[in-house]
Amino acid sequence: MENHKLKVFLKSKTSLSLSALLIFLSLYDCSTFEWGNPCDPANNTYWETLFLKETLRDITPHCVGVSAKTAVIFTNFQSADIVIGQPDFETKNSILSGASLNQPGPVTVSGNKLYISDSRNHRILGYHQIPSLNGATADFVIGQTDFISTLVAIPPSATSFRYLWNVASSNDKLFVADTTNNRHLIYNSLPTANVAADVALGVPDFTTIGGGTCSNTDLLGSEGVSTANGKLFVADEGHHRVLIWNTIPTSNHSPADVVLGQADFTSCSPNRGGPTPTASSLSTPGGVWSDGTRLFVADSFNGRVLVWNTIPTTNGQPADLVLGQSSMESAVSTTTGGGFQVGGVYNVYSNGVQLVIGDAYNHRVLIWDSIPTGNGQAADKVLGQNNFTNNSANDDGQTGVAGVNPTARTLSNPFGVYMVGKLLFVSDFDNNRILIFKGK
């Protein structure tokens, strides 16, 4: 209903005066803004931002509240501003509590709530607001009954996880890749407690561990999930493919509509059984992201990210662009501005202007200040290192030797990346923490 009202308003020729705008802003609860996928027209954030821009008679393009012509500014080897999961930037403990993390996966933000995949603790930590201080304690936990439990439920249930990985959100829904249970869970409303999920993909019910059958309904070690424009995208890692649902599933074990990386739903070999990758093959894809127009896939064991310039509609459709490699047929490890380490590319995110990729095995995050248009295009910025050739973990002095403890600007296997406005979240896996970098 809110989206409908906003769309009607935008079609009107009447604009609010500045004084009316100030009254509106003083009354509006900005914490209700949703940030799940702010570049997606099917998302509330898209229309809320457009509403404000129309009110201000601002006709420039937008995405996450930033003009689509303006990138958020980060600098090489920039220090993080906030750490979650640790009391300070020099600690990497994993002592179980409501303020600790154990090898966390990616994060998502929706309705100003922050959800963190605390993978090895088999839980999601939730915050009602994005923390502004180091070491903040979570407000709620999902997947466990309290902050000091790490139970692995066998058989699983509608309230349990087992080595979960990616989380995503859109339009008040939460999506969770429950990796080792070979399923994805969907919450039809944003949970703020350990409530039951509403839908399970990959399995017929909530108490079954997925068998990993190569079909249009089953998953195997699936880690990546994204949603945009009413579609659901899942990186089905163990089946070396990406599945697309053209509508958000509402029932368990729903079949996918499109498969990428394979010719059909009953083929599941890496690189389609070939010795080298192609534009239409995948090998252990760990991450996926879409803005509703483009599709990005982190093709981990080929050491690359594939880009489709339009959302694929046919099985096995080839990608248009490759990053991390010089060609579609290459799969080599490099430490350059345009290369990744094979096996360490598991997450990709864009704010509609920039592209961010976690190059975990090079212990860095790469940032493109505009969406790449050429194969193997080099990144513009790097976090975790001071240049594009250094690649040691926690190497604050940039000596080429891994450090024992982290600092505010070092990383150790940063698998997850996510952006909200001018904030960049990095899941610093082996330092057991989430870092927040403030851009300009």
PDB file of N, CA and C in Angstrom, residues 7 16 34 45 51 92 97 112 160 184 215 240 249 255 299 326 339 370 375-376 385 410 412 415 440:
ATOM      1  N   LYS A   7       4.002   5.866  -5.585  1.00  0.00           N
ATOM      2  CA  LYS A   7       3.980   5.893  -7.047  1.00  0.00           C
ATOM      3  C   LYS A   7       2.938   6.888  -7.548  1.00  0.00           C
ATOM      4  N   LEU A  16       5.743  19.389  -3.046  1.00  0.00           N
ATOM      5  CA  LEU A  16       5.640  20.003  -1.726  1.00  0.00           C
ATOM      6  C   LEU A  16       6.558  21.214  -1.637  1.00  0.00           C
ATOM      7  N   GLU A  34      14.001   1.007   4.435  1.00  0.00           N
ATOM      8  CA  GLU A  34      14.568  -0.322   4.209  1.00  0.00           C
ATOM      9  C   GLU A  34      15.765  -0.215   3.285  1.00  0.00           C
ATOM     10  N   THR A  45      12.902   0.880  -0.339  1.00  0.00           N
ATOM     11  CA  THR A  45      13.890   1.954  -0.300  1.00  0.00           C
ATOM     12  C   THR A  45      13.924   2.736  -1.599  1.00  0.00           C
ATOM     13  N   PHE A  51      10.779   9.344  -3.624  1.00  0.00           N
ATOM     14  CA  PHE A  51       9.812  10.278  -3.044  1.00  0.00           C
ATOM     15  C   PHE A  51      10.512  11.557  -2.577  1.00  0.00           C
ATOM     16  N   LYS A  92      41.131 -10.703  18.311  1.00  0.00           N
ATOM     17  CA  LYS A  92      40.429 -11.593  17.377  1.00  0.00           C
ATOM     18  C   LYS A  92      39.914 -12.854  18.092  1.00  0.00           C
ATOM     19  N   SER A  97      29.508 -15.030  23.237  1.00  0.00           N
ATOM     20  CA  SER A  97      28.681 -14.067  23.955  1.00  0.00           C
ATOM     21  C   SER A  97      27.780 -13.373  22.945  1.00  0.00           C
ATOM     22  N   ASN A 112      16.669  -0.632   8.840  1.00  0.00           N
ATOM     23  CA  ASN A 112      17.731  -0.153   9.731  1.00  0.00           C
ATOM     24  C   ASN A 112      18.194  -1.221  10.715  1.00  0.00           C
ATOM     25  N   SER A 160      16.528 -23.442  13.341  1.00  0.00           N
ATOM     26  CA  SER A 160      17.944 -23.789  13.508  1.00  0.00           C
ATOM     27  C   SER A 160      18.717 -23.597  12.209  1.00  0.00           C
ATOM     28  N   HIS A 184      17.714 -23.310   1.853  1.00  0.00           N
ATOM     29  CA  HIS A 184      17.605 -21.875   2.082  1.00  0.00           C
ATOM     30  C   HIS A 184      16.309 -21.616   2.816  1.00  0.00           C
ATOM     31  N   SER A 215      18.775 -31.544  -9.338  1.00  0.00           N
ATOM     32  CA  SER A 215      17.431 -31.359  -9.877  1.00  0.00           C
ATOM     33  C   SER A 215      17.086 -29.880  -9.834  1.00  0.00           C
ATOM     34  N   HIS A 240      27.561 -26.403  -8.735  1.00  0.00           N
ATOM     35  CA  HIS A 240      28.283 -25.586  -9.718  1.00  0.00           C
ATOM     36  C   HIS A 240      27.319 -24.854 -10.650  1.00  0.00           C
ATOM     37  N   PRO A 249       9.569 -17.684  -3.878  1.00  0.00           N
ATOM     38  CA  PRO A 249       8.807 -18.896  -3.540  1.00  0.00           C
ATOM     39  C   PRO A 249       7.977 -18.735  -2.274  1.00  0.00           C
ATOM     40  N   PRO A 255      10.407 -25.465  -7.281  1.00  0.00           N
ATOM     41  CA  PRO A 255      11.400 -25.614  -8.337  1.00  0.00           C
ATOM     42  C   PRO A 255      11.860 -24.265  -8.888  1.00  0.00           C
ATOM     43  N   ASP A 299      32.428 -16.678  -8.949  1.00  0.00           N
ATOM     44  CA  ASP A 299      32.736 -18.033  -9.425  1.00  0.00           C
ATOM     45  C   ASP A 299      34.051 -18.464  -8.791  1.00  0.00           C
ATOM     46  N   SER A 326      41.691 -12.618 -17.545  1.00  0.00           N
ATOM     47  CA  SER A 326      41.812 -11.867 -18.793  1.00  0.00           C
ATOM     48  C   SER A 326      40.845 -12.341 -19.860  1.00  0.00           C
ATOM     49  N   GLY A 339      43.172  -9.115 -10.626  1.00  0.00           N
ATOM     50  CA  GLY A 339      43.178 -10.558 -10.434  1.00  0.00           C
ATOM     51  C   GLY A 339      42.793 -10.964  -9.031  1.00  0.00           C
ATOM     52  N   SER A 370      33.371   2.552 -10.611  1.00  0.00           N
ATOM     53  CA  SER A 370      32.267   2.486 -11.567  1.00  0.00           C
ATOM     54  C   SER A 370      32.125   1.030 -11.987  1.00  0.00           C
ATOM     55  N   ASN A 375      36.697  -7.010 -19.777  1.00  0.00           N
ATOM     56  CA  ASN A 375      37.222  -8.217 -19.148  1.00  0.00           C
ATOM     57  C   ASN A 375      38.518  -7.924 -18.400  1.00  0.00           C
ATOM     58  N   GLY A 376      38.618  -8.424 -17.182  1.00  0.00           N
ATOM     59  CA  GLY A 376      39.842  -8.272 -16.406  1.00  0.00           C
ATOM     60  C   GLY A 376      40.139  -6.860 -15.963  1.00  0.00           C
ATOM     61  N   GLN A 385      45.338  -3.872   2.191  1.00  0.00           N
ATOM     62  CA  GLN A 385      46.721  -3.761   1.713  1.00  0.00           C
ATOM     63  C   GLN A 385      46.928  -2.323   1.235  1.00  0.00           C
ATOM     64  N   THR A 410      43.895  -3.958   8.618  1.00  0.00           N
ATOM     65  CA  THR A 410      44.311  -5.241   8.042  1.00  0.00           C
ATOM     66  C   THR A 410      43.141  -6.213   7.995  1.00  0.00           C
ATOM     67  N   SER A 412      42.028 -10.626   7.253  1.00  0.00           N
ATOM     68  CA  SER A 412      42.436 -12.022   7.149  1.00  0.00           C
ATOM     69  C   SER A 412      41.253 -12.832   6.629  1.00  0.00           C
ATOM     70  N   PHE A 415      35.724 -12.579   3.440  1.00  0.00           N
ATOM     71  CA  PHE A 415      34.852 -13.213   2.463  1.00  0.00           C
ATOM     72  C   PHE A 415      33.626 -12.378   2.121  1.00  0.00           C
ATOM     73  N   LYS A 440      33.321   8.736   2.071  1.00  0.00           N
ATOM     74  CA  LYS A 440      33.028  10.171   1.992  1.00  0.00           C
ATOM     75  C   LYS A 440      32.239  10.465   0.733  1.00  0.00           C
TER      76      LYS A 440
END
